[in-house]
Amino acid sequence: MTAKCSKDIEKDVCELKAMVKSQNKRIDELIKHIKDGCNPEDPQELESTLSNINPYIECLNPDILYHLNLDTVTTDFPKVFGDVRFVCLGGTESRMEKFANFIMKEIGLKMSQSVTLKNISAEGHRYALYKVGPVLCASHGIGGPSISIVLHELIKLVYHAKCQDPVFFRMGTSGGIGVEPGTVVITSEALDGQLRPVHEVVVQAQPQLRPTTLDQDLAKTLKSLSNPCGDGYDTITGKTLCTNDFYEGQSRLDGAFCDYTPEKKMAFLEKLSQNGIVNIEMESTTLASLTNQANIRAAVVCVTLLNRMEGDQIDAPPERLKGYDTRPQILIARYIRKVIYGDAPGEDSSYSCDCSGDQN
Ligand code: R2B
Ligand code: URA
């Protein structure tokens, strides 16, 4: 080994030691700050705070969370995931990887520069999953069926891990109804394609209608963390229409098929607006109903990419779309910091990312 080489190794070891020391210090602080979290004395003794969970799960050993590439025998869930307090979901893998790196900085966790965050579910080849201290970041794909599968498995994950009162968020994109593109919408009520506040699940050939109740206090707290003057864009609360299709389901004129007139399209959007609907997306009813069923607090925060009253195509320049994409993430990061550290609104660092502008 040359002198230069051993010097380099010494430097790396030094850097790693410093990094581990600072991380340990931060983790100690986090544990201290997390108010209603796990009992640090004995996390294994806690009970899950979830309700209505499938009783047959107890008979599974292992329980295989197939799409997340995890199972309860090879992973000690309470040990690995027991500290999770926030589960953040977004459409694409790359958005969630960027959010994971962003939230790591926001909550003050550090990693060596030569290390990258690991996608825990990479081998499942379906969804991405990152863990950053008390924050789990997962991708959910497009539409109800896709988010439903990952939610079943994430809910089982936090159940097996005995996480204490985890909060779930969807951070996404949407089409606005009569609002300025770039507006952030916190969903007050999620309605399905027939404008009902339900999520229809067909079980053994029978349709079941499940309520899409979202936590109103959580929505209010999120709203209170917005800062329209400082942010430079509006954050509003309103109803969200959740459809099973991006084109005909959202009354677009630019799908492969369209059997209605432009007048009918506009009449439908007007009807939505009159019902208090301010945006349209594709996952909110599923997220709301599954979390509601498990007694999990949840919120949906989506940025609008366009005003559907003015068109159907998403034609904003990529740079602008990239900026829009970060807005829900900034709000959710403020919430997480507030819960962990008690930050006052507006104390966060702003998020500028060099990301590739994924949408959904
Ligand atoms: C918003 O954007 C996606 C469609 O482009 C969908 O996942 C959604 O809800
Ligand atoms: N996502 C949707 O579902 N609809 C839009 O118009 C934009 C994003």
Coordinates of C-alpha atoms and ligand atoms in Angstrom, one line a residue:
M1 CA 0.0 0.0 0.0
T2 CA 1.5 3.4 -1.0
A3 CA 1.7 6.2 1.6
K4 CA -0.7 8.3 -0.5
C5 CA -3.2 5.4 -0.6
S6 CA -3.2 4.9 3.2
K7 CA -3.5 8.7 3.7
D8 CA -6.6 8.6 1.5
I9 CA -8.1 5.7 3.5
E10 CA -7.3 7.6 6.7
K11 CA -9.1 10.6 5.4
D12 CA -12.1 8.5 4.4
V13 CA -12.2 6.8 7.8
C14 CA -12.1 10.2 9.5
E15 CA -14.9 11.5 7.3
L16 CA -17.0 8.4 7.9
K17 CA -16.4 8.7 11.7
A18 CA -17.5 12.3 11.7
M19 CA -20.5 11.5 9.6
V20 CA -21.6 8.6 11.9
K21 CA -21.0 10.9 15.0
S22 CA -23.2 13.7 13.5
Q23 CA -25.9 11.2 12.4
N24 CA -26.0 9.6 15.9
K25 CA -26.3 13.0 17.5
R26 CA -29.1 13.9 15.1
I27 CA -30.9 10.6 15.7
D28 CA -30.7 11.2 19.5
E29 CA -32.2 14.7 18.9
L30 CA -35.0 13.2 16.7
I31 CA -35.9 10.6 19.3
K32 CA -36.0 13.3 21.9
H33 CA -38.1 15.6 19.8
I34 CA -40.6 13.0 18.5
K35 CA -43.4 13.6 21.0
D36 CA -45.9 10.8 20.8
G37 CA -43.5 8.3 19.2
C38 CA -42.3 4.9 20.2
N39 CA -41.5 4.2 23.8
P40 CA -37.7 4.2 23.5
E41 CA -37.5 2.0 26.5
D42 CA -39.0 -1.0 24.7
P43 CA -40.4 -0.5 21.2
Q44 CA -41.1 -4.2 20.8
E45 CA -43.8 -4.0 23.5
L46 CA -45.9 -1.4 21.8
E47 CA -49.2 -2.3 20.1
S48 CA -50.2 -1.0 16.6
T49 CA -52.4 2.1 16.6
L50 CA -54.2 0.9 13.5
S51 CA -57.8 -0.3 13.4
N52 CA -59.8 -2.9 11.4
I53 CA -56.7 -4.7 10.2
N54 CA -57.3 -8.1 8.6
P55 CA -57.2 -10.7 11.4
Y56 CA -55.9 -13.4 9.1
I57 CA -52.6 -11.5 8.9
E58 CA -51.7 -12.9 12.3
C59 CA -51.7 -16.4 10.8
L60 CA -49.1 -15.5 8.2
N61 CA -45.5 -16.3 9.0
P62 CA -44.0 -14.8 7.0
D63 CA -46.3 -12.2 5.7
I64 CA -44.9 -11.4 2.3
L65 CA -45.3 -7.8 1.0
Y66 CA -44.7 -9.0 -2.5
H67 CA -44.7 -5.6 -4.4
L68 CA -42.4 -4.0 -1.8
N69 CA -40.1 -7.0 -1.7
L70 CA -40.3 -7.4 2.0
D71 CA -41.3 -10.1 4.4
T72 CA -41.8 -10.4 8.1
V73 CA -39.3 -13.2 8.6
T74 CA -36.2 -11.8 6.9
T75 CA -36.9 -8.2 8.1
D76 CA -37.5 -7.3 11.8
F77 CA -40.3 -4.8 11.1
P78 CA -40.5 -3.2 14.6
K79 CA -36.7 -2.8 14.6
V80 CA -36.3 -1.5 11.0
F81 CA -39.5 0.5 10.6
G82 CA -40.8 1.0 14.2
D83 CA -39.8 4.7 14.2
V84 CA -41.7 5.6 11.1
R85 CA -44.1 8.5 11.7
F86 CA -44.7 9.9 8.2
V87 CA -45.5 7.9 5.1
C88 CA -45.2 10.1 2.0
L89 CA -46.4 8.9 -1.4
G90 CA -46.0 10.3 -4.9
G91 CA -46.5 9.0 -8.4
T92 CA -43.0 8.4 -9.7
E93 CA -39.9 6.7 -8.3
S94 CA -37.6 9.6 -9.2
R95 CA -39.9 12.1 -7.5
M96 CA -39.8 10.1 -4.3
E97 CA -36.0 9.6 -4.5
K98 CA -35.7 13.4 -4.8
F99 CA -38.1 14.0 -1.9
A100 CA -36.2 11.5 0.2
N101 CA -33.0 13.4 -0.3
F102 CA -34.8 16.7 0.3
I103 CA -36.5 15.6 3.5
M104 CA -33.2 14.2 4.7
K105 CA -31.7 17.7 4.6
E106 CA -34.8 19.3 6.0
I107 CA -34.8 17.1 9.1
G108 CA -31.0 17.4 9.5
L109 CA -29.9 13.8 8.7
K110 CA -26.6 13.5 6.9
M111 CA -25.1 10.8 4.7
S112 CA -21.6 10.5 3.4
Q113 CA -21.2 12.1 0.0
S114 CA -20.1 8.7 -1.5
V115 CA -23.3 7.0 -0.3
T116 CA -26.7 7.2 -1.9
L117 CA -30.1 6.4 -0.4
K118 CA -31.2 2.8 -1.0
N119 CA -34.4 1.9 -2.7
I120 CA -35.6 -0.8 -0.3
S121 CA -38.0 -2.2 -2.8
A122 CA -35.8 -2.1 -5.9
E123 CA -35.8 -5.9 -6.3
G124 CA -39.7 -5.9 -6.4
H125 CA -39.4 -3.9 -9.6
R126 CA -42.8 -2.2 -9.0
Y127 CA -42.5 0.6 -6.4
A128 CA -39.7 2.6 -4.9
L129 CA -39.4 2.8 -1.1
Y130 CA -36.9 5.0 0.8
K131 CA -36.6 5.4 4.6
V132 CA -35.2 8.6 6.0
G133 CA -35.3 8.4 9.8
P134 CA -39.0 8.7 10.7
V135 CA -40.1 9.3 7.1
L136 CA -41.0 6.6 4.6
C137 CA -41.1 7.7 0.9
A138 CA -42.9 5.5 -1.6
S139 CA -44.0 5.8 -5.2
H140 CA -47.5 4.7 -6.1
G141 CA -47.8 4.8 -9.9
I142 CA -50.9 6.1 -11.7
G143 CA -54.5 5.5 -10.6
G144 CA -56.5 3.8 -7.9
P145 CA -55.5 0.1 -8.5
S146 CA -51.8 1.0 -8.4
I147 CA -52.0 3.1 -5.2
S148 CA -54.3 0.6 -3.6
I149 CA -51.7 -2.3 -3.9
V150 CA -48.9 -0.2 -2.4
L151 CA -51.2 1.1 0.3
H152 CA -52.3 -2.3 1.4
E153 CA -48.6 -3.2 1.8
L154 CA -47.6 0.0 3.4
I155 CA -50.5 -0.2 5.9
K156 CA -49.4 -3.8 6.7
L157 CA -45.8 -2.5 7.0
V158 CA -46.7 0.1 9.6
Y159 CA -49.0 -2.4 11.4
H160 CA -46.3 -5.1 11.7
A161 CA -43.8 -2.4 12.7
K162 CA -46.2 -1.2 15.4
C163 CA -45.6 2.4 14.2
Q164 CA -47.4 4.9 16.5
D165 CA -50.0 7.1 14.8
P166 CA -48.3 7.3 11.4
V167 CA -49.6 10.0 9.1
F168 CA -49.9 9.4 5.4
F169 CA -49.6 12.0 2.6
R170 CA -50.0 11.9 -1.1
M171 CA -48.0 14.7 -2.8
G172 CA -49.0 14.9 -6.5
T173 CA -50.0 16.8 -9.5
S174 CA -53.5 17.5 -10.8
G175 CA -55.5 19.6 -13.3
G176 CA -57.0 22.8 -11.8
I177 CA -60.6 23.9 -12.2
G178 CA -60.6 27.7 -12.5
V179 CA -57.4 28.2 -10.5
E180 CA -54.0 29.6 -11.5
P181 CA -51.6 26.8 -12.7
G182 CA -49.1 26.2 -10.0
T183 CA -51.7 26.5 -7.2
V184 CA -51.3 24.0 -4.4
V185 CA -54.5 22.2 -3.4
I186 CA -55.1 20.6 -0.1
T187 CA -58.0 18.2 -0.5
S188 CA -60.9 18.8 1.8
E189 CA -63.1 16.0 0.3
A190 CA -62.2 13.4 -2.3
L191 CA -65.0 12.6 -4.8
D192 CA -65.1 9.7 -7.3
G193 CA -65.9 10.0 -11.0
Q194 CA -69.6 10.1 -10.2
L195 CA -69.1 12.9 -7.8
R196 CA -69.7 10.7 -4.7
P197 CA -67.6 11.0 -1.6
V198 CA -66.8 7.3 -1.8
H199 CA -64.3 4.8 -3.1
E200 CA -66.0 1.9 -4.8
V201 CA -64.3 -1.5 -4.3
V202 CA -65.7 -4.6 -6.0
V203 CA -65.3 -7.5 -3.6
Q204 CA -66.4 -10.9 -4.8
A205 CA -68.3 -9.3 -7.6
Q206 CA -70.2 -7.0 -5.3
P207 CA -69.6 -3.2 -5.3
Q208 CA -68.8 -1.8 -1.8
L209 CA -68.9 2.0 -1.3
R210 CA -66.3 3.1 1.3
P211 CA -66.1 6.6 2.7
T212 CA -63.3 8.9 1.6
T213 CA -63.0 10.9 4.8
L214 CA -59.8 12.8 5.2
D215 CA -58.5 14.4 8.5
Q216 CA -59.8 18.0 8.5
D217 CA -57.5 19.1 11.3
L218 CA -54.5 17.9 9.4
A219 CA -55.7 19.7 6.3
K220 CA -56.1 22.9 8.4
T221 CA -52.6 22.6 9.9
L222 CA -51.1 22.1 6.4
K223 CA -53.0 25.2 5.2
S224 CA -51.6 27.2 8.1
L225 CA -48.1 26.3 7.1
S226 CA -48.5 27.9 3.6
N227 CA -47.2 31.4 3.1
P228 CA -48.7 32.9 -0.1
C229 CA -46.6 36.1 0.0
G230 CA -43.3 34.3 0.7
D231 CA -44.1 31.3 -1.4
G232 CA -45.2 33.3 -4.5
Y233 CA -48.1 31.0 -5.2
D234 CA -51.5 30.2 -3.6
T235 CA -52.2 27.2 -1.4
I236 CA -55.9 26.5 -1.1
T237 CA -58.3 23.9 0.3
G238 CA -61.0 22.5 -1.8
K239 CA -62.7 19.4 -3.1
T240 CA -60.9 17.0 -5.4
L241 CA -62.4 14.9 -8.2
C242 CA -60.7 11.5 -8.5
T243 CA -61.1 9.7 -11.8
N244 CA -60.2 6.4 -13.2
D245 CA -58.9 7.9 -16.4
F246 CA -56.9 10.9 -17.5
Y247 CA -58.7 11.6 -20.8
E248 CA -62.5 10.9 -21.1
G249 CA -62.7 10.4 -17.3
Q250 CA -61.5 14.0 -16.9
S251 CA -63.6 15.4 -19.7
R252 CA -60.7 16.1 -22.0
L253 CA -61.0 16.7 -25.7
D254 CA -57.5 15.3 -26.5
G255 CA -57.8 11.6 -25.8
A256 CA -57.8 8.9 -28.5
F257 CA -61.6 8.8 -28.2
C258 CA -64.2 11.5 -27.5
D259 CA -67.9 11.4 -28.0
Y260 CA -68.9 14.7 -26.5
T261 CA -68.7 18.3 -27.8
P262 CA -66.5 21.1 -26.5
E263 CA -69.6 22.7 -25.0
K264 CA -70.5 19.5 -23.1
K265 CA -66.9 19.4 -21.8
M266 CA -67.1 23.0 -20.5
A267 CA -70.6 22.4 -19.0
F268 CA -69.1 19.4 -17.0
L269 CA -66.2 21.5 -15.8
E270 CA -68.6 24.3 -14.8
K271 CA -70.6 21.7 -12.9
L272 CA -67.5 20.6 -11.0
S273 CA -66.6 24.2 -10.1
Q274 CA -70.1 24.9 -8.9
N275 CA -69.8 21.8 -6.6
G276 CA -66.6 23.3 -5.0
I277 CA -64.2 21.1 -6.9
V278 CA -60.9 22.8 -7.6
N279 CA -58.8 20.0 -9.0
I280 CA -58.8 16.6 -10.7
E281 CA -56.4 13.7 -10.1
M282 CA -56.5 10.0 -9.9
E283 CA -55.6 8.6 -6.5
S284 CA -57.2 10.6 -3.7
T285 CA -60.3 8.5 -3.1
T286 CA -58.3 5.3 -2.7
L287 CA -55.8 6.9 -0.4
A288 CA -58.6 8.5 1.7
S289 CA -60.7 5.3 2.0
L290 CA -57.8 2.9 2.8
T291 CA -56.3 5.2 5.4
N292 CA -59.7 6.0 6.9
Q293 CA -60.5 2.3 7.2
A294 CA -57.3 1.7 9.2
N295 CA -57.8 4.8 11.4
I296 CA -54.7 6.5 9.8
R297 CA -54.7 10.3 9.5
A298 CA -54.0 11.3 5.9
A299 CA -53.9 14.3 3.6
V300 CA -53.7 14.8 -0.2
V301 CA -51.7 17.8 -1.4
C302 CA -51.5 18.3 -5.2
V303 CA -50.2 21.1 -7.4
T304 CA -52.2 22.1 -10.4
L305 CA -50.3 21.9 -13.7
L306 CA -52.9 23.7 -15.8
N307 CA -56.3 25.4 -15.6
R308 CA -58.7 22.9 -17.3
M309 CA -61.1 25.8 -18.0
E310 CA -58.4 27.0 -20.5
G311 CA -57.3 23.7 -22.1
D312 CA -56.4 20.1 -21.9
Q313 CA -52.8 19.7 -22.9
I314 CA -50.0 20.1 -20.3
D315 CA -47.8 22.5 -22.3
A316 CA -46.0 24.5 -19.6
P317 CA -42.2 24.4 -20.1
P318 CA -40.4 21.6 -18.3
E319 CA -38.5 24.0 -16.0
R320 CA -41.8 25.4 -14.8
L321 CA -43.3 22.0 -14.3
K322 CA -40.2 21.0 -12.3
G323 CA -40.8 23.9 -10.0
Y324 CA -44.5 23.1 -9.6
D325 CA -43.6 19.5 -8.7
T326 CA -41.7 20.6 -5.6
R327 CA -44.5 22.7 -4.1
P328 CA -46.5 20.0 -2.3
Q329 CA -43.2 18.6 -1.0
I330 CA -42.2 21.9 0.5
L331 CA -45.5 22.1 2.4
I332 CA -45.3 18.5 3.7
A333 CA -41.7 19.0 4.7
R334 CA -42.8 22.0 6.8
Y335 CA -45.4 19.9 8.5
I336 CA -42.9 17.1 9.3
R337 CA -40.4 19.7 10.7
K338 CA -43.1 21.3 12.7
V339 CA -44.1 17.9 14.3
I340 CA -40.5 16.9 14.9
Y341 CA -38.9 20.2 16.0
G342 CA -41.9 22.5 16.5
D343 CA -40.7 24.8 13.7
A344 CA -42.8 28.0 13.1
P345 CA -44.1 28.4 9.6
G346 CA -41.7 29.9 7.1
E347 CA -38.5 28.7 8.8
D348 CA -37.7 26.1 6.2
S349 CA -35.1 26.3 3.6
S350 CA -36.6 26.6 0.2
Y351 CA -36.4 23.6 -2.1
S352 CA -34.8 24.1 -5.5
C353 CA -34.1 20.9 -7.3
D354 CA -32.4 20.0 -10.5
C355 CA -34.8 17.2 -11.1
S356 CA -36.0 15.8 -14.3
G357 CA -39.5 17.1 -14.0
D358 CA -41.5 14.0 -13.5
Q359 CA -45.2 14.5 -13.3
N360 CA -48.1 12.6 -11.7
Ligands
R2B1 C1 -52.0 13.0 -11.5 O1 -51.2 12.8 -12.6 C2 -51.2 11.5 -13.0 C3 -51.7 11.4 -14.4 O2 -50.9 12.1 -15.3 C4 -52.1 10.8 -12.0 O3 -51.3 9.9 -11.2 C5 -52.5 11.8 -11.2 O4 -53.3 11.6 -10.1
URA2 N1 -53.0 14.8 -13.4 C1 -54.3 14.5 -13.7 O1 -54.9 13.5 -13.3 N2 -55.0 15.4 -14.4 C2 -54.4 16.5 -14.9 O2 -55.0 17.3 -15.7 C3 -53.0 16.8 -14.6 C4 -52.4 15.9 -13.8

